């Protein structure tokens, strides 16, 4: 074997090594992307689960929620604050889920389910009043 043969063999081995490294990096990026999506879905679920859990831990919140969706005028001042903070939490969780969805970290189907769930609260008389309060400080 000549020196030139060794040179070509070393070039082939180096090219194969680079290809193997690129394949390895590609696999790692794919796994990292899957993990990021799983983490995003888990974070969204955890936020909403925490919100739902608050109703089971504090049954009076269910009563406030039931009265509040019918309109803020059905609530005492203290109940109004509970209802507003509860709905603002939903708005915040929904916004977080939306950003994760828009960045591609949350599947379309999962985003749509949380969007529908959130809108079921926000698309009520009380929800619209809280929305108006959170955007211009007044409600009608």
XYZ file of N, CA, C and O in Angstrom:
560
model
N 0.826 -1.175 0.000
C 0.000 0.000 0.000
C 0.870 1.238 0.000
O 1.871 1.304 0.683
N 0.413 2.190 -0.745
C 1.182 3.426 -0.848
C 0.652 4.439 0.160
O -0.418 4.272 0.763
N 1.404 5.484 0.313
C 1.005 6.577 1.202
C -0.295 7.212 0.727
O -1.145 7.600 1.521
N -0.474 7.270 -0.578
C -1.699 7.831 -1.155
C -2.904 6.957 -0.793
O -3.983 7.470 -0.502
N -2.732 5.618 -0.776
C -3.820 4.706 -0.394
C -4.232 4.947 1.058
O -5.427 4.963 1.389
N -3.234 5.114 1.936
C -3.537 5.417 3.347
C -4.300 6.732 3.470
O -5.212 6.862 4.278
N -3.922 7.694 2.682
C -4.595 8.999 2.704
C -6.072 8.839 2.319
O -6.957 9.364 2.999
N -6.348 8.115 1.245
C -7.739 7.938 0.803
C -8.548 7.122 1.818
O -9.704 7.421 2.086
N -7.927 6.097 2.393
C -8.614 5.287 3.408
C -8.951 6.157 4.622
O -10.055 6.082 5.174
N -7.988 6.997 5.035
C -8.246 7.862 6.193
C -9.352 8.870 5.886
O -10.159 9.208 6.758
N -9.421 9.334 4.661
C -10.488 10.266 4.270
C -11.853 9.570 4.317
O -12.844 10.156 4.743
N -11.908 8.327 3.868
C -13.155 7.560 3.893
C -13.591 7.316 5.339
O -14.765 7.497 5.698
N -12.647 6.926 6.192
C -12.950 6.680 7.607
C -13.433 7.976 8.267
O -14.412 7.975 9.021
N -12.795 9.083 7.968
C -13.209 10.372 8.527
C -14.615 10.740 8.050
O -15.449 11.214 8.842
N -14.908 10.529 6.782
C -16.243 10.834 6.253
C -17.296 9.960 6.914
O -18.386 10.432 7.272
N -16.991 8.664 7.118
C -17.931 7.770 7.802
C -18.148 8.209 9.252
O -19.266 8.159 9.766
N -17.088 8.651 9.886
C -17.197 9.144 11.269
C -18.082 10.375 11.359
O -18.902 10.505 12.275
N -17.914 11.288 10.407
C -18.742 12.501 10.383
C -20.205 12.135 10.139
O -21.108 12.669 10.785
N -20.444 11.189 9.223
C -21.828 10.766 8.959
C -22.446 10.136 10.199
O -23.600 10.404 10.541
N -21.688 9.300 10.897
C -22.198 8.670 12.125
C -22.505 9.732 13.184
O -23.533 9.665 13.869
N -21.631 10.726 13.304
C -21.855 11.799 14.275
C -23.107 12.600 13.925
O -23.897 12.955 14.806
N -23.331 12.883 12.647
C -24.523 13.624 12.235
C -25.798 12.829 12.502
O -26.811 13.387 12.926
N -25.745 11.535 12.255
C -26.904 10.680 12.546
C -27.185 10.690 14.043
O -28.331 10.832 14.478
N -26.141 10.575 14.849
C -26.295 10.600 16.299
C -26.904 11.921 16.760
O -27.825 11.934 17.574
N -26.411 13.024 16.248
C -26.945 14.340 16.613
C -28.409 14.454 16.188
O -29.252 14.970 16.932
N -28.747 13.965 15.017
C -30.132 13.994 14.555
C -31.057 13.219 15.468
O -32.162 13.677 15.790
N -30.619 12.042 15.901
C -31.422 11.234 16.828
C -31.593 11.974 18.149
O -32.692 12.013 18.729
N -30.529 12.584 18.637
C -30.593 13.321 19.898
C -31.543 14.522 19.804
O -32.301 14.792 20.725
N -31.501 15.232 18.693
C -32.394 16.388 18.501
C -33.843 15.919 18.463
O -34.724 16.536 19.072
N -34.104 14.826 17.781
C -35.472 14.288 17.700
C -35.967 13.899 19.097
O -37.097 14.204 19.475
N -35.136 13.233 19.876
C -35.527 12.851 21.231
C -35.744 14.076 22.107
O -36.669 14.127 22.907
N -34.906 15.075 21.942
C -35.045 16.313 22.710
C -36.344 17.028 22.363
O -37.034 17.559 23.246
N -36.699 17.031 21.093
C -37.946 17.658 20.647
C -39.144 16.927 21.243
O -40.091 17.557 21.726
N -39.112 15.604 21.214
C -40.204 14.820 21.807
C -40.329 15.119 23.293
O -41.431 15.255 23.814
N -39.203 15.213 23.973
C -39.227 15.486 25.411
C -39.769 16.882 25.687
O -40.528 17.082 26.637
N -39.393 17.854 24.868
C -39.902 19.222 25.049
C -41.417 19.250 24.873
O -42.124 19.921 25.634
N -41.933 18.521 23.890
C -43.382 18.459 23.691
C -44.071 17.777 24.863
O -45.125 18.215 25.316
N -43.484 16.713 25.351
C -44.060 16.011 26.504
C -44.054 16.907 27.733
O -45.036 16.957 28.481
N -42.967 17.643 27.941
C -42.887 18.562 29.079
C -43.912 19.682 28.963
O -44.524 20.078 29.954
N -44.093 20.204 27.752
C -45.080 21.266 27.534
C -46.483 20.766 27.827
O -47.274 21.441 28.505
N -46.812 19.576 27.331
C -48.143 19.003 27.583
C -48.345 18.768 29.070
O -49.411 19.066 29.622
N -47.314 18.270 29.744
C -47.411 18.023 31.184
C -47.628 19.325 31.948
O -48.434 19.386 32.878
N -46.923 20.378 31.559
C -47.072 21.671 32.242
C -48.487 22.217 32.068
O -49.087 22.726 33.013
N -49.026 22.110 30.853
C -50.388 22.585 30.595
C -51.388 21.783 31.418
O -52.273 22.338 32.073
N -51.241 20.462 31.406
C -52.145 19.616 32.190
C -52.038 19.941 33.679
O -53.056 19.984 34.377
N -50.830 20.143 34.159
C -50.631 20.431 35.584
C -51.320 21.732 35.975
O -51.941 21.817 37.049
N -51.208 22.755 35.131
C -51.868 24.026 35.430
C -53.374 23.864 35.548
O -53.991 24.314 36.520
N -53.978 23.228 34.554
C -55.426 23.062 34.573
C -55.861 22.100 35.676
O -56.886 22.311 36.316
N -55.080 21.055 35.927
C -55.415 20.118 37.003
C -55.400 20.827 38.350
O -56.271 20.590 39.192
N -54.434 21.719 38.543
C -54.357 22.480 39.783
C -55.604 23.357 39.937
O -56.173 23.469 41.023
N -56.045 23.939 38.832
C -57.236 24.789 38.862
C -58.465 23.959 39.203
O -59.262 24.326 40.057
N -58.626 22.809 38.550
C -59.767 21.932 38.827
C -59.717 21.403 40.260
O -60.741 21.299 40.934
N -58.527 21.058 40.728
C -58.365 20.530 42.070
C -58.798 21.540 43.123
O -59.343 21.163 44.166
N -58.571 22.807 42.853
C -58.970 23.828 43.832
C -60.468 23.772 44.115
O -60.908 24.049 45.230
N -61.266 23.370 43.119
C -62.710 23.268 43.321
C -63.077 22.081 44.200
O -64.017 22.152 44.983
N -62.331 20.994 44.080
C -62.635 19.841 44.936
C -62.124 20.055 46.356
O -62.716 19.552 47.307
N -61.040 20.802 46.501
C -60.501 21.076 47.832
C -61.300 22.154 48.563
O -61.311 22.194 49.783
N -61.936 23.024 47.806
C -62.714 24.127 48.383
C -64.085 24.153 47.713
O -64.306 24.908 46.766
N -65.017 23.312 48.200
C -66.324 23.186 47.538
C -67.083 24.509 47.383
O -67.856 24.654 46.441
N -66.848 25.463 48.261
C -67.550 26.750 48.119
C -67.170 27.461 46.817
O -67.931 28.274 46.305
N -65.997 27.130 46.259
C -65.604 27.739 44.995
C -66.509 27.289 43.851
O -66.752 28.052 42.915
N -67.009 26.054 43.943
C -67.947 25.582 42.917
C -69.222 26.406 42.939
O -69.770 26.752 41.885
N -69.685 26.719 44.134
C -70.893 27.549 44.255
C -70.629 28.950 43.712
O -71.442 29.501 42.967
N -69.474 29.504 44.045
C -69.108 30.832 43.533
C -69.011 30.785 42.011
O -69.495 31.682 41.320
N -68.397 29.723 41.484
C -68.272 29.586 40.035
C -69.626 29.491 39.358
O -69.860 30.124 38.324
N -70.513 28.707 39.945
C -71.856 28.552 39.364
C -72.609 29.870 39.347
O -73.276 30.208 38.363
N -72.500 30.618 40.432
C -73.171 31.922 40.478
C -72.470 32.929 39.569
O -73.112 33.738 38.908
N -71.156 32.861 39.518
C -70.377 33.837 38.761
C -70.560 33.739 37.266
O -70.587 34.759 36.577
N -70.682 32.519 36.731
C -70.854 32.410 35.282
C -72.176 33.024 34.839
O -72.315 33.444 33.695
N -73.139 33.114 35.762
C -74.427 33.746 35.438
C -74.323 35.268 35.455
O -75.216 35.956 34.960
N -73.256 35.791 36.017
C -73.044 37.241 36.046
C -72.467 37.691 37.366
O -72.784 37.127 38.420
N -71.634 38.713 37.306
C -70.984 39.207 38.520
C -71.975 39.819 39.500
O -71.703 39.857 40.700
N -73.113 40.272 39.014
C -74.109 40.874 39.910
C -74.747 39.842 40.835
O -75.428 40.212 41.793
N -74.500 38.557 40.625
C -75.022 37.496 41.488
C -74.111 37.218 42.679
O -74.438 36.383 43.513
N -72.974 37.906 42.740
C -71.950 37.608 43.736
C -71.788 38.732 44.745
O -72.004 39.907 44.431
N -71.357 38.364 45.956
C -70.954 39.361 46.940
C -69.596 39.911 46.500
O -68.919 39.303 45.655
N -69.160 41.008 47.080
C -67.840 41.534 46.711
C -66.706 40.514 46.907
O -65.818 40.390 46.061
N -66.743 39.773 48.007
C -65.692 38.772 48.245
C -65.786 37.638 47.223
O -64.770 37.178 46.689
N -66.998 37.183 46.929
C -67.179 36.140 45.918
C -66.729 36.630 44.547
O -66.158 35.868 43.766
N -66.990 37.911 44.263
C -66.576 38.485 42.985
C -65.058 38.386 42.826
O -64.561 38.009 41.761
N -64.339 38.687 43.909
C -62.873 38.603 43.840
C -62.415 37.163 43.622
O -61.508 36.901 42.832
N -63.064 36.215 44.301
C -62.717 34.795 44.090
C -62.979 34.400 42.639
O -62.162 33.718 42.016
N -64.120 34.796 42.124
C -64.482 34.430 40.749
C -63.525 35.065 39.746
O -63.048 34.399 38.826
N -63.233 36.339 39.945
C -62.322 37.042 39.022
C -60.936 36.394 39.037
O -60.367 36.114 37.981
N -60.394 36.140 40.226
C -59.054 35.544 40.282
C -59.050 34.133 39.693
O -58.077 33.726 39.055
N -60.142 33.413 39.881
C -60.241 32.071 39.304
C -60.236 32.139 37.779
O -59.514 31.381 37.121
N -61.032 33.041 37.226
C -61.073 33.155 35.765
C -59.777 33.739 35.203
O -59.353 33.351 34.106
N -59.149 34.633 35.931
C -57.854 35.154 35.470
C -56.808 34.043 35.444
O -55.929 34.041 34.574
N -56.910 33.097 36.372
C -56.001 31.946 36.345
C -56.236 31.134 35.075
O -55.286 30.723 34.404
N -57.511 30.928 34.719
C -57.825 30.189 33.490
C -57.275 30.933 32.278
O -56.703 30.321 31.372
N -57.439 32.242 32.257
C -56.922 33.039 31.139
C -55.403 32.895 31.055
O -54.839 32.697 29.975
N -54.743 32.953 32.198
C -53.284 32.818 32.226
C -52.846 31.434 31.767
O -51.913 31.297 30.959
N -53.503 30.391 32.244
C -53.160 29.028 31.835
C -53.419 28.832 30.346
O -52.649 28.169 29.654
N -54.511 29.401 29.863
C -54.839 29.280 28.440
C -53.804 30.011 27.588
O -53.376 29.518 26.548
N -53.396 31.179 28.049
C -52.378 31.934 27.325
C -51.064 31.144 27.274
O -50.419 31.068 26.224
N -50.701 30.543 28.379
C -49.483 29.736 28.418
C -49.586 28.566 27.441
O -48.643 28.272 26.691
N -50.736 27.896 27.440
C -50.945 26.780 26.515
C -50.895 27.257 25.069
O -50.323 26.589 24.199
N -51.478 28.429 24.806
C -51.474 28.971 23.447
C -50.044 29.206 22.962
O -49.695 28.846 21.836
N -49.222 29.813 23.812
C -47.846 30.067 23.401
C -47.089 28.763 23.158
O -46.305 28.659 22.219
N -47.329 27.754 24.000
C -46.679 26.454 23.780
C -47.164 25.836 22.470
O -46.386 25.239 21.741
N -48.457 25.988 22.171
C -49.006 25.462 20.914
C -48.414 26.203 19.718
O -47.992 25.595 18.742
N -48.368 27.536 19.824
C -47.856 28.338 18.710
C -46.382 28.042 18.433
O -45.939 28.072 17.284
N -45.614 27.729 19.471
C -44.201 27.400 19.304
C -44.005 25.971 18.804
O -42.887 25.551 18.527
N -45.107 25.219 18.701
C -45.023 23.857 18.206
C -44.752 22.819 19.277
O -44.511 21.656 18.975
N -44.804 23.228 20.554
C -44.529 22.300 21.645
C -45.776 21.608 22.173
O -45.683 20.740 23.032
N -46.939 21.997 21.680
C -48.195 21.408 22.124
C -48.969 20.961 20.894
O -49.129 21.730 19.952
N -49.408 19.719 20.899
C -50.144 19.180 19.757
C -51.432 19.958 19.511
O -52.061 20.463 20.447
N -51.840 20.017 18.249
C -53.064 20.738 17.874
C -54.283 20.233 18.640
O -55.075 21.021 19.152
N -54.431 18.926 18.711
C -55.603 18.347 19.371
C -55.648 18.710 20.854
O -56.700 19.043 21.395
N -54.499 18.673 21.502
C -54.438 19.026 22.917
C -54.751 20.502 23.123
O -55.518 20.867 24.021
N -54.193 21.362 22.263
C -54.490 22.788 22.368
C -55.981 23.044 22.183
O -56.598 23.779 22.937
N -56.573 22.428 21.192
C -58.000 22.658 20.920
C -58.874 22.216 22.099
O -59.878 22.845 22.396
N -58.502 21.134 22.764
C -59.293 20.686 23.913
C -59.223 21.688 25.053
O -60.226 21.986 25.689
N -58.029 22.260 25.296
C -57.912 23.262 26.358
C -58.574 24.572 25.940
O -59.157 25.267 26.778
N -58.496 24.883 24.677
C -59.151 26.104 24.188
C -60.663 25.997 24.393
O -61.292 26.923 24.908
N -61.246 24.872 24.007
C -62.698 24.674 24.183
C -63.071 24.700 25.656
O -64.084 25.282 26.048
N -62.269 24.054 26.479
C -62.529 24.025 27.919
C -62.507 25.434 28.502
O -63.389 25.816 29.273
N -61.513 26.215 28.123
C -61.396 27.589 28.626
C -62.547 28.449 28.139
O -63.125 29.237 28.900
N -62.883 28.301 26.869
C -63.968 29.115 26.313
C -65.311 28.784 26.941
O -66.191 29.644 27.000
N -65.472 27.555 27.438
C -66.741 27.212 28.082
C -66.953 28.058 29.330
O -68.091 28.312 29.718
N -65.883 28.500 29.971
C -65.994 29.397 31.128
C -66.042 30.865 30.701
O -66.779 31.656 31.263
N -65.227 31.188 29.728
C -65.131 32.590 29.319
C -66.309 33.046 28.470
O -66.611 34.237 28.427
N -66.969 32.118 27.818
C -68.097 32.476 26.957
C -69.418 32.413 27.733
O -70.416 31.889 27.256
N -69.387 32.925 28.932
C -70.583 33.053 29.774
C -70.729 34.535 30.109
O -69.810 35.328 29.873
N -71.863 34.881 30.676
C -72.053 36.293 31.036
C -70.961 36.747 32.006
O -70.320 37.772 31.798
N -70.744 35.968 33.058
C -69.704 36.323 34.030
C -68.314 36.308 33.424
O -67.478 37.157 33.736
N -68.045 35.331 32.558
C -66.743 35.267 31.905
C -66.483 36.481 31.034
O -65.385 37.038 31.028
N -67.500 36.913 30.305
C -67.361 38.100 29.457
C -67.164 39.359 30.294
O -66.404 40.259 29.915
N -67.823 39.405 31.443
C -67.648 40.566 32.329
C -66.224 40.617 32.885
O -65.610 41.683 32.940
N -65.696 39.454 33.273
C -64.316 39.409 33.772
C -63.345 39.770 32.657
O -62.383 40.510 32.866
N -63.610 39.281 31.454
C -62.756 39.612 30.313
C -62.734 41.118 30.091
O -61.671 41.710 29.890
N -63.897 41.721 30.122
C -63.969 43.177 29.935
C -63.216 43.890 31.052
O -62.482 44.849 30.795
N -63.379 43.438 32.277
C -62.655 44.040 33.406
C -61.148 43.926 33.219
O -60.403 44.863 33.524
N -60.699 42.781 32.734
C -59.251 42.570 32.601
C -58.671 43.343 31.428
O -57.457 43.488 31.325
N -59.520 43.852 30.532
C -59.007 44.558 29.355
C -59.232 46.060 29.384
O -58.413 46.811 28.868
N -60.336 46.509 29.947
C -60.520 47.976 29.955
C -60.964 48.497 31.322
O -61.217 49.687 31.470
N -61.072 47.624 32.319
C -61.392 48.068 33.667
C -62.861 48.276 33.926
O -63.242 48.689 35.021
N -63.719 48.022 32.950
C -65.151 48.196 33.151
C -65.897 46.955 32.655
O -65.365 46.186 31.876
N -67.074 46.771 33.151
C -67.931 45.743 32.581
C -69.349 46.263 32.528
O -69.715 47.190 33.223
N -70.114 45.657 31.658
C -71.483 46.121 31.460
C -72.451 45.023 31.788
O -72.221 43.885 31.640
